[in-house]
XYZ file of C-alpha atoms in Angstrom:
603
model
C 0.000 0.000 0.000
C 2.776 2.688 0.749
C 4.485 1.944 -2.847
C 1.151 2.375 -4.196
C 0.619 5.788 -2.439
C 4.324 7.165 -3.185
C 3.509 6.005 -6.855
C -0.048 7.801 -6.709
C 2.251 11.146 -5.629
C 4.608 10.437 -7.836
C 2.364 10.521 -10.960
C 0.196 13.289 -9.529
C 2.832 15.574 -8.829
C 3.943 15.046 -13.073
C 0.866 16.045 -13.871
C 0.999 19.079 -11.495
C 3.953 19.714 -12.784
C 2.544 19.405 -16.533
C -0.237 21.646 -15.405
C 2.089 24.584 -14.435
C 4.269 24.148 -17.737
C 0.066 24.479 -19.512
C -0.488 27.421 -18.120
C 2.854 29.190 -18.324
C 3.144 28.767 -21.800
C 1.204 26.010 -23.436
C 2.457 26.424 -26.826
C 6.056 26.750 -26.255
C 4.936 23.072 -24.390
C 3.166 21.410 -27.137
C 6.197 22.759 -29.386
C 8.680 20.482 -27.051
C 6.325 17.754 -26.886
C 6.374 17.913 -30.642
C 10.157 18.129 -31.160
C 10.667 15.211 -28.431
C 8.245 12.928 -30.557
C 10.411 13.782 -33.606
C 13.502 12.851 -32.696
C 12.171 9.760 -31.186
C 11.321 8.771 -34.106
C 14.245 9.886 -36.286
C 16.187 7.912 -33.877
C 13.974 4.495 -34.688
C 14.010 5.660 -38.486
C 18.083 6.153 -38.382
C 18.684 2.364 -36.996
C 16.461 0.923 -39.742
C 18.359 3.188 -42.051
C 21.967 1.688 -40.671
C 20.667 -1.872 -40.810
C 19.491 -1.175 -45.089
C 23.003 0.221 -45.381
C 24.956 -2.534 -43.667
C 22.941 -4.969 -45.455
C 23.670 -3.656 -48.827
C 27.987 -3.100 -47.708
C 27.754 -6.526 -47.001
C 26.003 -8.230 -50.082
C 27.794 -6.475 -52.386
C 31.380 -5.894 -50.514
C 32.614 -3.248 -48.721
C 35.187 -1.940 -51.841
C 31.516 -2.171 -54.055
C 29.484 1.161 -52.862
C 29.162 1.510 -56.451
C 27.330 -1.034 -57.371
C 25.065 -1.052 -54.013
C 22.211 0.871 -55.113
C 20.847 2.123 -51.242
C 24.150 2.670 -49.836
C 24.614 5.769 -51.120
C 20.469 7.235 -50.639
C 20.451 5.857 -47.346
C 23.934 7.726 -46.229
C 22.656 10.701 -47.673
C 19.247 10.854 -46.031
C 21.249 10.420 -42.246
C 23.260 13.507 -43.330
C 20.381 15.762 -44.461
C 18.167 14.088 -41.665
C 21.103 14.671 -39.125
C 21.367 18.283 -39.595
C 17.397 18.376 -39.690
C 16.529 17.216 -36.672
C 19.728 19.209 -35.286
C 18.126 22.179 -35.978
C 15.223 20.789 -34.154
C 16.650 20.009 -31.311
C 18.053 23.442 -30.686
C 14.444 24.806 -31.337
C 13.659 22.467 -28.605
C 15.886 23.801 -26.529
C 15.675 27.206 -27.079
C 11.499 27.063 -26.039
C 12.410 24.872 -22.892
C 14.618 27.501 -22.076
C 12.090 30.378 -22.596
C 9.213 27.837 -20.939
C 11.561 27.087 -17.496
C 11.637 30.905 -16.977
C 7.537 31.583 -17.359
C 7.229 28.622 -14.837
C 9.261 30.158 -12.693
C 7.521 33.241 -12.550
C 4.213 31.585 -12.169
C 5.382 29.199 -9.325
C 6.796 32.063 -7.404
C 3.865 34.286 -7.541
C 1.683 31.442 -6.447
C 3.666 31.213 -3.062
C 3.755 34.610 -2.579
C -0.238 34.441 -3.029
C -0.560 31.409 -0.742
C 1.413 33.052 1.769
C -1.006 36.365 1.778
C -4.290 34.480 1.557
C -3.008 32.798 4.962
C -4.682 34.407 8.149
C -2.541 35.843 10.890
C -3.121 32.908 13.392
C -1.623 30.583 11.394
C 2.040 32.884 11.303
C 2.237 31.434 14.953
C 2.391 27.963 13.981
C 5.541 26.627 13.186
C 4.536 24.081 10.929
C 3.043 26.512 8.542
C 6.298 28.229 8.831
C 8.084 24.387 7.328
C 5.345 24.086 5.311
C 6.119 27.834 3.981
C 9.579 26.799 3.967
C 9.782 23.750 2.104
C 7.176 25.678 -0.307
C 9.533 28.431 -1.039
C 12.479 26.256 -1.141
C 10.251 24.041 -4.128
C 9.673 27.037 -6.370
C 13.175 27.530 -6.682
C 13.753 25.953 -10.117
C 12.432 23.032 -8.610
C 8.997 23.026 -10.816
C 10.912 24.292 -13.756
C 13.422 21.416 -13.557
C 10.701 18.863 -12.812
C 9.359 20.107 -16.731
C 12.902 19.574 -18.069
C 13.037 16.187 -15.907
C 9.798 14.512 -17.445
C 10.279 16.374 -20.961
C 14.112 14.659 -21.301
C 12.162 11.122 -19.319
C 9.117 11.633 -21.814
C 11.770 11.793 -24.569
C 13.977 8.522 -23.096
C 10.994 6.619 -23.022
C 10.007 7.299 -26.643
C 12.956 6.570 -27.692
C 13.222 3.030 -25.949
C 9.413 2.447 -26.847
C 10.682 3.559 -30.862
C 14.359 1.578 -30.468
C 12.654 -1.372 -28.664
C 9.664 -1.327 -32.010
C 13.073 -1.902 -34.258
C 14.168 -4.036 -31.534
C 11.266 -6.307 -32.029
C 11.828 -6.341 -35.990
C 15.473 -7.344 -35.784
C 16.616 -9.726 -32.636
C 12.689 -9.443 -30.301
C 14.337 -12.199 -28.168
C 16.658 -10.358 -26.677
C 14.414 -7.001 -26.206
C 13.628 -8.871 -22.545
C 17.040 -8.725 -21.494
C 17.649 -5.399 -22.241
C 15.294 -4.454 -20.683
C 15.694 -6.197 -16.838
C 19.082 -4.942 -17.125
C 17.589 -1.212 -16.047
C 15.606 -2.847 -13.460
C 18.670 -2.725 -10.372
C 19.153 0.987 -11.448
C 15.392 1.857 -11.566
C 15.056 0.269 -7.768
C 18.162 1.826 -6.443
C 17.010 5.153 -7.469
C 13.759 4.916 -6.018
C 15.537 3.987 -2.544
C 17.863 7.445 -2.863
C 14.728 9.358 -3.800
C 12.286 8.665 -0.801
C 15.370 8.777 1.498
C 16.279 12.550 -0.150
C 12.613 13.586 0.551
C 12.448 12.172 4.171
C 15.435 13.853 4.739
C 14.607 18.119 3.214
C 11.681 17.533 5.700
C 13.865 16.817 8.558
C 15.539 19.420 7.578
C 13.134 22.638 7.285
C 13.536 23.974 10.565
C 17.234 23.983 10.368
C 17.202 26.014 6.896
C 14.599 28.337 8.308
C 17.236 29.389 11.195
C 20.219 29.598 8.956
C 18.239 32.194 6.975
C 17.062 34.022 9.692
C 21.076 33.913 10.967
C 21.631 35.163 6.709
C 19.217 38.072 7.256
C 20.829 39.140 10.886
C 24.241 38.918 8.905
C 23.625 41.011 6.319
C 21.065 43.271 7.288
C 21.299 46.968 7.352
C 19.127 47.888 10.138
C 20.826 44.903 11.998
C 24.261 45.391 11.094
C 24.983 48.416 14.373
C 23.525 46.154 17.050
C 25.661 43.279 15.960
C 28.994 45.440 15.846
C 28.097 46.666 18.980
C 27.563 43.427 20.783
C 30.211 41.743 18.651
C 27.944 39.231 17.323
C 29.310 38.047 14.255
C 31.497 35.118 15.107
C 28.629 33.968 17.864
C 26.075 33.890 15.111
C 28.337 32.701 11.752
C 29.258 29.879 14.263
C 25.555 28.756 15.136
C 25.000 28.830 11.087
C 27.871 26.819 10.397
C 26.863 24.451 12.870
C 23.131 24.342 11.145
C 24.892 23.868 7.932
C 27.167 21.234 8.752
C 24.413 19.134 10.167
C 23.045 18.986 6.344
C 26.405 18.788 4.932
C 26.574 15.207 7.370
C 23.682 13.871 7.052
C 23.699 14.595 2.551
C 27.506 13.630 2.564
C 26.662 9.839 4.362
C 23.247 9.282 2.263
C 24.749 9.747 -0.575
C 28.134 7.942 -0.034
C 25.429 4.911 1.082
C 23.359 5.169 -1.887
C 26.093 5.616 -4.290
C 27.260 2.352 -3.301
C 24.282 0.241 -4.140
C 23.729 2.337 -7.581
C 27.238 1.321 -8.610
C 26.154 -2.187 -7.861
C 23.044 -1.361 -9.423
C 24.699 -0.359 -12.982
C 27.650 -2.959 -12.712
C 24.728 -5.869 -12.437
C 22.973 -3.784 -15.800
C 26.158 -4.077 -17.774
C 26.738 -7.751 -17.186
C 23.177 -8.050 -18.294
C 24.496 -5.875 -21.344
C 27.132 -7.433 -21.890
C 25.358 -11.098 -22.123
C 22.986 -9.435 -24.781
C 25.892 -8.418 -26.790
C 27.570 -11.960 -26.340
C 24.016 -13.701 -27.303
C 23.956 -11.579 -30.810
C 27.593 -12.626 -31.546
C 27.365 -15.776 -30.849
C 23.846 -16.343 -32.838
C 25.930 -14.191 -35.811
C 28.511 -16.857 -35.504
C 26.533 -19.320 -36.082
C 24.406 -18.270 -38.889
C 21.355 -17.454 -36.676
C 21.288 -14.043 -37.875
C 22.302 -12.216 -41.013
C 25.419 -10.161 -40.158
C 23.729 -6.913 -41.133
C 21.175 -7.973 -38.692
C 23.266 -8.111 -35.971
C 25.519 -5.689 -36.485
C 22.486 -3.189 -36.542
C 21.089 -4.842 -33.040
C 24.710 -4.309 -31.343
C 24.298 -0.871 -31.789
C 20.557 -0.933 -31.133
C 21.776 -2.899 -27.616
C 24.331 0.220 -26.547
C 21.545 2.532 -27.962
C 18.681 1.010 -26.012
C 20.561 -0.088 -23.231
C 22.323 3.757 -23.044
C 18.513 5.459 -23.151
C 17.639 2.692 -20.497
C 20.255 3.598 -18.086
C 20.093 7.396 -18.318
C 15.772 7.010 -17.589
C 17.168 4.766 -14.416
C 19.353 7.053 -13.377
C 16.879 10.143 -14.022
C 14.282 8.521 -11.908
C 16.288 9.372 -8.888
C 16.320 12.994 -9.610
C 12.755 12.936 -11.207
C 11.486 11.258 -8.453
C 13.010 13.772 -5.363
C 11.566 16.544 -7.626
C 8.268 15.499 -7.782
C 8.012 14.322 -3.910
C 9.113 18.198 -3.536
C 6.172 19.623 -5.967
C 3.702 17.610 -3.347
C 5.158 20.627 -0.693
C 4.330 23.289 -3.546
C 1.371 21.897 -4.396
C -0.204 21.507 -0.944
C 0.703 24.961 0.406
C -0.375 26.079 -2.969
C -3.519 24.669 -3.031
C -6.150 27.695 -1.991
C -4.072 29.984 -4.198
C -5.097 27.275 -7.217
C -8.512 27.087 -6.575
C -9.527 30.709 -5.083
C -11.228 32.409 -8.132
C -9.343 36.457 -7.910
C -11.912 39.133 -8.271
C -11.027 42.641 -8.122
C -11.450 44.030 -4.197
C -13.697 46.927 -3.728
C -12.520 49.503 -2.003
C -14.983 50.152 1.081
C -16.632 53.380 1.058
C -15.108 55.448 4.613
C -18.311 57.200 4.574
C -20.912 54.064 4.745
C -22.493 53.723 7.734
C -20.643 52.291 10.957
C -22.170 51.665 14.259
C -21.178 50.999 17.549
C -18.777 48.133 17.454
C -18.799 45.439 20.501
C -17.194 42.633 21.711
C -18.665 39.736 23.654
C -16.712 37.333 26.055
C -13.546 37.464 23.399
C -11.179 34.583 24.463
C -8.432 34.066 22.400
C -4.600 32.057 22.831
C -1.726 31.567 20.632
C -0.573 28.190 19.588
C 1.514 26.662 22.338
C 1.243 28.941 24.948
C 0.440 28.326 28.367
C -2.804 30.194 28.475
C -5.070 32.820 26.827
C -3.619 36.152 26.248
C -7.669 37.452 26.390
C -10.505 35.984 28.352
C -13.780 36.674 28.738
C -13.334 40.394 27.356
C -16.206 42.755 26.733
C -16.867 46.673 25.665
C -18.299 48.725 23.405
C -16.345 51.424 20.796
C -19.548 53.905 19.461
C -19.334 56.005 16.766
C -17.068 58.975 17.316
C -15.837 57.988 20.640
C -12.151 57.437 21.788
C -11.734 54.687 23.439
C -7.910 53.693 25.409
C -6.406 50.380 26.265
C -4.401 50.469 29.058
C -2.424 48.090 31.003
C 0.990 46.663 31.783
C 3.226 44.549 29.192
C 1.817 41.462 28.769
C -1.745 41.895 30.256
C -3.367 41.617 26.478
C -3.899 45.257 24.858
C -1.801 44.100 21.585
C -4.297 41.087 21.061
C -7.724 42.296 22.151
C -6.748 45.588 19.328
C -5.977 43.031 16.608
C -9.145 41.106 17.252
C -10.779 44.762 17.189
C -9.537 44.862 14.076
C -10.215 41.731 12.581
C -6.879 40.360 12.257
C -7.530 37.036 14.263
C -10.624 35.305 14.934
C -11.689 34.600 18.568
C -11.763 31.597 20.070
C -15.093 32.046 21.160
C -17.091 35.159 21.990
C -17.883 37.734 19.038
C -17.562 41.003 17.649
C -20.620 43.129 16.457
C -21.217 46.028 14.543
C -24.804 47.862 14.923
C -25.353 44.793 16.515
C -25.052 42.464 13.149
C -21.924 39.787 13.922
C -18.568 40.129 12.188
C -18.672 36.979 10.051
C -16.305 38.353 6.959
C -12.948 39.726 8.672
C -11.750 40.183 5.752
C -14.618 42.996 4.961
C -14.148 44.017 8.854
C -10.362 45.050 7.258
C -11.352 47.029 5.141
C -12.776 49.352 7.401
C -10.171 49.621 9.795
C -6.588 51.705 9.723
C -3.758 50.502 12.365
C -0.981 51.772 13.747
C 1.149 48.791 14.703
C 4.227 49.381 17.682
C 5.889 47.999 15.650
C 4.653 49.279 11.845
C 6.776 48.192 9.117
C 9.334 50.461 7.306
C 8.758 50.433 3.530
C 12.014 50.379 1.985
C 10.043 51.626 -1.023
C 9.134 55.246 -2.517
C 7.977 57.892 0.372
C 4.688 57.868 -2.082
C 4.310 54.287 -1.944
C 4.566 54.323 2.039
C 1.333 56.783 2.533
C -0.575 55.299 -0.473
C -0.368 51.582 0.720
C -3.074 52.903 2.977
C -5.517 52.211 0.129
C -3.629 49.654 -1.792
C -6.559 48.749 -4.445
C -7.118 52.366 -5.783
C -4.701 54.613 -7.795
C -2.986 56.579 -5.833
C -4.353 60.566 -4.997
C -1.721 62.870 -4.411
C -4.207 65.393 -3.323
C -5.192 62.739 -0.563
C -1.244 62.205 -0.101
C -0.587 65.262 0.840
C -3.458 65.984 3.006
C -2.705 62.713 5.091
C 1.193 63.871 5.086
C 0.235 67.310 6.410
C -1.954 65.565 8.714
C 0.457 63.358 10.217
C 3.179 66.590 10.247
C 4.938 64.873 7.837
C 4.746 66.986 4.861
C 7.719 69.621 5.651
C 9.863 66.826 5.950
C 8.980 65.086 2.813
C 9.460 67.721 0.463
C 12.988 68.175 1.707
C 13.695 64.650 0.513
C 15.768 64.440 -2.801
C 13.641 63.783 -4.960
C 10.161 64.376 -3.185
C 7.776 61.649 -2.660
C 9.476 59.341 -5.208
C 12.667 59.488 -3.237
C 13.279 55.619 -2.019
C 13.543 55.322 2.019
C 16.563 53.270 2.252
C 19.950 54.220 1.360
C 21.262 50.927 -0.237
C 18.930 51.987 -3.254
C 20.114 54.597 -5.741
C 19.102 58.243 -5.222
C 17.103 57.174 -1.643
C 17.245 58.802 1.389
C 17.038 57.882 5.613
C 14.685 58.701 8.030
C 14.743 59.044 11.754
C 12.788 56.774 14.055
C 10.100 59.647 14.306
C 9.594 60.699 10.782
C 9.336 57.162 10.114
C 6.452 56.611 12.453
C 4.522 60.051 11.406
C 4.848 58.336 7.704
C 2.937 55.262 9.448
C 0.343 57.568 10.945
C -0.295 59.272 7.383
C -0.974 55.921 5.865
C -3.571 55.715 8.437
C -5.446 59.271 7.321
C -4.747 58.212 3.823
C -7.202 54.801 4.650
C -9.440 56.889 5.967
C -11.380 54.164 7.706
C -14.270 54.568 10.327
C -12.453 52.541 12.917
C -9.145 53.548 13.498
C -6.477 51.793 16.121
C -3.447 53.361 17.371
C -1.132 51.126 18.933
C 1.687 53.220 20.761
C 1.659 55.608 17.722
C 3.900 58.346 19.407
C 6.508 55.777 20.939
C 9.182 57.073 18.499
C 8.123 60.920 18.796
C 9.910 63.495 21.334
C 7.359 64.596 24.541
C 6.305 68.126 22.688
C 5.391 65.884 19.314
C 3.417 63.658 21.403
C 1.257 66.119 23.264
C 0.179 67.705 19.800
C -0.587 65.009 18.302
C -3.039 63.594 21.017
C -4.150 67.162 21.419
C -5.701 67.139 17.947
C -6.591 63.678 18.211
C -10.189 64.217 18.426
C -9.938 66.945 15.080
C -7.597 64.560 13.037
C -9.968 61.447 13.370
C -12.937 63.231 13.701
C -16.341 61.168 13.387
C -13.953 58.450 13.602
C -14.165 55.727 16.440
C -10.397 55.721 17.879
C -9.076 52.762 19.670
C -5.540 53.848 21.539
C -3.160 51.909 23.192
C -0.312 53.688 25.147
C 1.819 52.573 27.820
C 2.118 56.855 29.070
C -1.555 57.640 31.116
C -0.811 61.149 30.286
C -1.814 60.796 26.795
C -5.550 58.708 27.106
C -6.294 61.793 30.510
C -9.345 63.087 27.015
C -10.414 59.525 26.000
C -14.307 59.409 26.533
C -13.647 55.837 27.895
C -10.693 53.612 29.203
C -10.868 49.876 29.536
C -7.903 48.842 32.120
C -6.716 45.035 31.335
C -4.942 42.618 33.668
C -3.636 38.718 32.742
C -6.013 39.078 29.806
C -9.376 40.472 31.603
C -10.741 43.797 31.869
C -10.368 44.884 35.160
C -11.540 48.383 35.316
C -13.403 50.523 33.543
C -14.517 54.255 33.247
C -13.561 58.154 32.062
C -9.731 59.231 33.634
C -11.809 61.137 36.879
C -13.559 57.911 37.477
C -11.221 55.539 37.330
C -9.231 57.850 39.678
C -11.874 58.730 42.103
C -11.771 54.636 41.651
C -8.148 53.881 43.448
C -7.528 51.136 42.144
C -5.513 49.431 39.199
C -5.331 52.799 37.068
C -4.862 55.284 39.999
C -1.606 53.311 40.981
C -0.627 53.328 37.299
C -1.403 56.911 36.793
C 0.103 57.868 40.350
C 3.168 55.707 39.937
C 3.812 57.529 36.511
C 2.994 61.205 37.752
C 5.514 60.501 41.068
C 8.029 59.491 38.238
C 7.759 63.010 36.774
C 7.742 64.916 40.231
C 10.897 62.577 41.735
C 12.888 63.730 38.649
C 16.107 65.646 39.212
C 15.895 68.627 36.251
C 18.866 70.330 38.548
């Protein structure tokens, strides 16, 4: 039953494979196909061509071309036909070339879709991140090669089924024995194949550190911290130790299955080598007409030649296709989800009070839930703060706010409809992440990826820039708002920690969604910057509802409501004079900070 399955992958991963090369480029394909067939045949046609000609050397003597009347036709048709099918096989070649590339290009892209269709929840699991792994490490010229593979194993076996036809005409006796001698190779290589796919899975986790140790190496932004700290022999060590576990464990499975395919092939040339004898001694005795023979010797080293190389293929063939089953599997929803344009969501439709019911929600593996049993209520126009200590669950109750995991259980409503589509919940949200991502790209590019599925308005652009009190700074750059942020890229410029986080806050005007959710958003601004900006809060995001997270009490003092969470729960809740009046878990926050302030030594 397991030889059955790996032969059911086997043959569904070629036609995968197949598949990909279809759509990529289907007629530089069927042109391949086409020029395989060909010389298939030309190669069946050219043996029966040999045979003619050494039959008519023969009968008439080898000092007698003259006088044999299909010597000289047949000779003359393997030259023309030679340089024919030459010519075809570098057309051949020349499309495979051009069809590798274009399956390239689609395999790539449909990782890179796979891996954005996934949900955020599943970034915490660390199989995904194999399964992502061993993915990404497939579309490296591994489908590509896999249609080179079966297009040179489609072409060996069309040649032995066209040599092996002649075969039959001129010694079909011996066709058998050919043939078993390609069985030891064929069963070798499927060992080494199943034992090079057990052992890339073993092997994910390792790759995915050594390229996480690659992109600490050779980072930019990483690149001060590690000259600082003196990192670099610590961590090139720990990747050479990842990489010589791979180098030990490749270097002794393929020292033990070299062995048993050299045992393999020596067994398939004394089978070879007793078809040979057989034809010489059955020409010796008058069995066979010479010409006969001569013209199944070389059909022997022909046949048994294309026999060998499809053994030793299989192997390769067969380790490539066990490593499309990763592609294909990760690939799968990619495949079969139907892309329709997105819509972008109108800011000014209608959104009502949004609340959350007894949210629970853990990450994979950890001890506990990071929220239990939460509920509030964010109404229209209202700004709302999230308060707590690190680690009590304000990070994870905004993303679920915002649609970015599902709860475990509980629910979020809006007008008092549930959030079913969180996808569509997206839409209408803008976030300010702690830790927002730097977009090594254009300064344009970084405001207008706030609405990603419309054409960019530099009217809008500029408004959200000003906005954000980005816009001086901006139009000091080099070349303006096309000016890339990253200095390894020609003509682009640098930006300090707080210009890049006002660029993060003007990609959240430029969304301009009714829920908005600011997560730390002045961490990287000085004191004066901070108190503007959450002085004009209420202006900037007006009719907005504002969710804010912020570790200083000072800034949420305005918010029309503050949730306080502990271990995950909501523990208090109220308006800054109530929770104070309260004296409990946000007075001794609050206190604890303003004392800070008071104790200070300005002297």
């Amino acid at each position: 039953m397991a030889a059955e399955r790996r032969v059911g992958t086997l043959v569904s991963s070629a036609a995968f494979a197949v598949r990909l090369a279809w759509l990529a480029d289907r007629r530089a394909l069927v042109h391949v196909v086409l020029v395989q067939v060909l010389l298939a045949g030309a190669m069946a046609g050219g043996l029966v061509l040999v045979q003619g000609a050494l039959g008519s050397v023969l009968a008439h003597g080898p000092g007698a071309a003259g006088r044999s009347p299909g010597l000289v036709p047949a000779v003359v048709v393997l030259l023309v036909a030679g340089g024919a099918f030459g010519a075809l096989r570098l057309s051949g070649a020349a499309r495979m070339a051009v069809l590798t590339v274009k399956v390239d290009r689609l395999v790539a892209g449909m990782v890179l879709e796979a891996a954005v269709a996934a949900e955020l929840p599943r970034f915490e699991e660390p199989d995904f991140h194999d399964r992502l792994q061993r993915a990404v490490f497939a579309s490296r010229r591994q489908p590509a090669m896999a249609v080179v593979l079966l297009v040179t194993a489609f072409q060996a076996v069309l040649t032995v089924l066209a040599v092996g036809g002649a075969f039959v005409v001129m010694a079909w006796w011996l066709l058998p024995l050919v043939l078993v001698s390609a069985v030891p190779t064929v069963r070798a290589a499927g060992r080494e194949r199943s034992a090079h796919h057990e052992l890339h899975h073993g092997l994910s986790e390792s790759r995915r550190l050594r390229e996480y140790l690659e992109r600490l190496l050779t980072g930019r932004g990483e690149a001060r911290e590690i000259r600082a700290l003196d990192l670099g022999e610590v961590l090139t060590g720990r990747w050479q130790a990842e990489y010589a576990r791979e180098v030990r464990d490749t270097e002794a499975l393929l020292t033990a299955h070299a062995r048993r395919r050299m045992a393999a092939q020596a067994v398939g040339a004394v089978l070879t080598c007793l078809a040979v004898g057989c034809l010489w001694w059955a020409a010796g005795r008058r069995l066979l007409p010479l010409s006969v023979a001569g013209a199944a010797v070389a059909g022997v080293w022909l046949l048994s030649a294309r026999l060998n190389t499809f053994a030793g293929m299989l192997s390769g063939i067969g380790e490539n296709l066990l490593r499309l089953t990763d592609l294909r599997s990760f690939t799968a929803p990619a495949v079969a989800r139907v892309v329709t344009p997105r819509q972008p969501q109108d800011p000014a439709a209608e959104f009502g009070t949004l609340s959350a019911e007894r949210l629970c929600f853990g990450y994979p593996g950890a001890d506990g839930p990071a929220v239990r049993e939460v509920s509030l209520e964010l109404r229209p126009g209202q700004v709302v703060a999230l308060v707590g200590v690190n680690g009590s669950g304000k990070s994870t109750l905004a993303n679920l706010l915002a649609g970015l995991y599902p709860p475990d259980s509980g629910r979020l409503l809006l007008g008092g409809t549930a959030v079913t589509d969180l996808a569509a919940h997206r839409e209408r949200t803008a976030v300010v992440f702690q830790d927002f991502t730097r977009y090594r790209l254009a300064a344009l590019d970084n405001i207008a990826f706030g609405r990603p599925h419309a054409a960019a308005d530099l009217d809008r652009v500029h408004e959200a820039a000003r906005q954000a009190g980005a816009l001086d700074f901006l139009r000091g750059l080099p070349g303006g708002l096309l000016t890339p942020l990253g200095k390894e890229f020609t003509g682009g410029a640098d930006l300090s920690g707080g210009q890049w986080q006002r660029l993060a806050l003007a990609r959240a005007f430029y969304r301009d969604a009714p829920l908005v959710i600011l997560d730390e958003p002045t961490a990287a601004l000085d004191a004066q910057a901070e108190d503007q900006l959450f002085s004009q809060l209420r202006q900037l995001f007006a009719g907005r509802t504002v969710v804010l997270i912020s570790h200083r009490l000072r800034s949420v003092r305005q918010a029309d409501r503050i949730y306080v969470l502990a271990g995950g729960r909501v523990v208090e809740e109220g308006s800054h004079g109530e929770l104070l009046r309260a004296g409990a878990h946000y007075a001794t926050l609050f206190r604890a900070q303003a004392d800070a302030y008071q104790d200070a030594d300005f002297s």
